[in-house]
Amino acid sequence: MRQGPWSHEGFPAVLALVEERAGLAPPSCPASAEEGISRAMARAGLSDFDEYRARITSDSAAMDDLLTELTIGETYFFRTPEHFEFLRRVVLPELRERHGPDYTVKMWSAACSSGEEPYSMAALLMNEGWGEHMAVYATDVSRTALARARRAHYGEWSLRGPWAERMRVHLRPEGRQYVLSPEVKQRVRFNYLNLALDTWPSPESGIWKLDVVFCRNVLIYFNGSTIEAVARRLHASLGEGGVLFTGPSDPPLGGLAPLEPILTEWGVFYRRLPPGTTVAVPDASLFGDRGRMTAPPGGTASEEMGATHGIGARTATESGAAGHARFGSGTTVGGAPGSASGLGSGTPGFAPGSGTASGAGANAPGSGSAAGGGTSRPGFAPGSGTASGAGTSTPGFTPGSGAASGGGSGAPGFAPRSGTTGAASGPSPSELAAARRALDRGDWREAALRMGALDADPDTATAAVRSIANLDAQAAIYASAEAASRHPLVPGLRYLEALLLLGQGRLPDAERSVRQALYLEPTLAVAWLVLGRVLRRLGDTEGALKALREAEALCNALPPEAPLPLAEGELARDLARAARDERLRMELPLTEGKTS
């Protein structure tokens, strides 16, 4: 008989050793963890848990193999191209201006997986004229992944991003694969490195005085103490003025090391400042009581209370990229926090602002107003339409007309519809108050915990993420990623994450999340509709049309009055009409082009 979440006591014993050695947080899905451990044990030729624990204790290759099973190596060329654009337009020109044309730029991909990320770095540097003055380092905890990276053979899946064409020029077709050109391949130096171990930075490894570090979507796997230690070492690995890129789901590093956050529409980057300078924090509440942080000559952070500051060094606006992201207690860069415009800068499917929304046609209160586009249907955010120009909004989530259940007066929350699954009771008044305080100081994990986004029940977690989205979009993205990692087989959480990322304009990440939702549930019509809109904005007309046709076909296969899953009461006939109208609007210019 299965005891608790584990089918055998040996599984948690193995994971306890992994946490001790590698700093990985406890898994969110015991069943998936068991499957991964079982596969690794089979490859090791062992079935006894005590013997396997002894093996991974003494054999680093066996431990690496297990870590590969317990983490996800999701990557492709120029993933999140906005980061590379920021490199091209801001970071590289600054380096050349500061150090001169003969300076050698040093970059590091801290979890390179199969190599697409560091090779993208090298290709960008070559294209920008740094070919003879560059050093790109790449490390990973998986020796299997490193072997694949050194081989540098890739499939079409590695070229799925919007900047794929920038990489194709460096790839030679060979059968069903592509082989990377030697010119790019020789620019990257691969090495094994476990980020959780205190063996870096060091001049001998090259992980020292770096100009750029990519450590994206890695910290989400670590426990709290490991995150703090890795943050300090990341800071130590940067040279003065060096820039650190983390992933949209990674926890904020404010207060863990003297790094200056740089706000852009794509999230937060971090810069190491020269000794004695003050970190300019865009919103002091984002980092709680730490406020400003000063980097003293010794390099150790001294903390002091500080008032709210503007953006220091170079901002996204100066580089021509005004942002839309909300941070902390409501600081907005380049956009109105209360605007709701379908699939524009607002969060689709949510009522922004600090007030409430009826969810049935009322504009969402906040600093801005919804751009009226007729009456809104229940379950949709009011707005002027969609990014594709359609007159219908994206199926989303209806904020409650009052407080979250038990959440006090006026608190926006999730009001489950009658007959809707996951009608969680919501946080208590004290928990809601504590969550608001956590949001005010930028402690997204604490807010997610208080609101229930880290609950063991996926319906409760989903409802909590929806409620957090009414308060802070960035916090909701973090909460949705946390909830999805704990419930990896729940398509609704991936779909919710896609909507949030789409609202932040993070199209490649939104595409990834909505595709994950469809992998888990291929018949999810609302996800096909959202995928079509994401692909259209990414310029993939053919892919967008296919997705819209799929959404339409799925809806037409149902009774017209049937409510659709995750559409908050939207009927099959209405969503079919919306998908058809968008498809026809896209096909019309193509048809006219052929006949003209």
Coordinates of C-alpha atoms in Angstrom, one line a residue, residues 5 25-33 72 220-224 445-446 448-449 452-459 461-462 465 478-490 493-494 497:
P5 CA 3.1 10.8 -1.2
A25 CA 14.4 22.2 -3.2
P26 CA 12.0 19.3 -2.4
P27 CA 10.1 18.2 -5.5
S28 CA 6.6 19.5 -6.1
C29 CA 5.4 16.3 -7.7
P30 CA 6.4 13.1 -5.9
A31 CA 5.2 10.9 -8.7
S32 CA 7.4 12.6 -11.2
A33 CA 10.4 12.5 -8.8
I72 CA 14.4 20.4 -16.9
I220 CA 13.9 28.0 -9.1
Y221 CA 15.3 24.6 -8.4
F222 CA 17.2 25.6 -5.3
N223 CA 16.2 25.8 -1.7
G224 CA 16.4 29.2 0.1
R445 CA 7.3 33.7 -2.3
E446 CA 5.8 34.7 1.1
A448 CA 2.3 33.1 -2.7
L449 CA 2.5 31.0 0.4
G452 CA -2.3 29.5 -1.1
A453 CA -0.4 29.4 -4.4
L454 CA 1.9 26.8 -2.8
D455 CA -0.9 24.6 -1.6
A456 CA -0.8 20.9 -2.2
D457 CA -4.3 21.1 -3.8
P458 CA -3.9 22.3 -7.4
D459 CA -7.4 24.0 -7.4
A461 CA -3.2 27.0 -5.9
T462 CA -4.8 28.0 -9.2
V465 CA -2.6 32.7 -8.4
Y478 CA 6.3 34.0 -9.9
A479 CA 3.4 32.3 -8.1
S480 CA 2.2 30.6 -11.2
A481 CA 5.6 29.2 -11.9
E482 CA 5.9 27.9 -8.3
A483 CA 2.4 26.4 -8.5
A484 CA 3.1 24.8 -11.8
S485 CA 6.4 23.3 -10.6
R486 CA 4.5 21.8 -7.7
H487 CA 1.7 20.5 -9.9
P488 CA 3.4 19.9 -13.3
L489 CA 0.6 17.8 -14.7
V490 CA -2.1 20.5 -14.3
L493 CA -1.7 26.3 -14.3
R494 CA 0.4 26.3 -17.4
E497 CA 1.1 31.2 -16.6

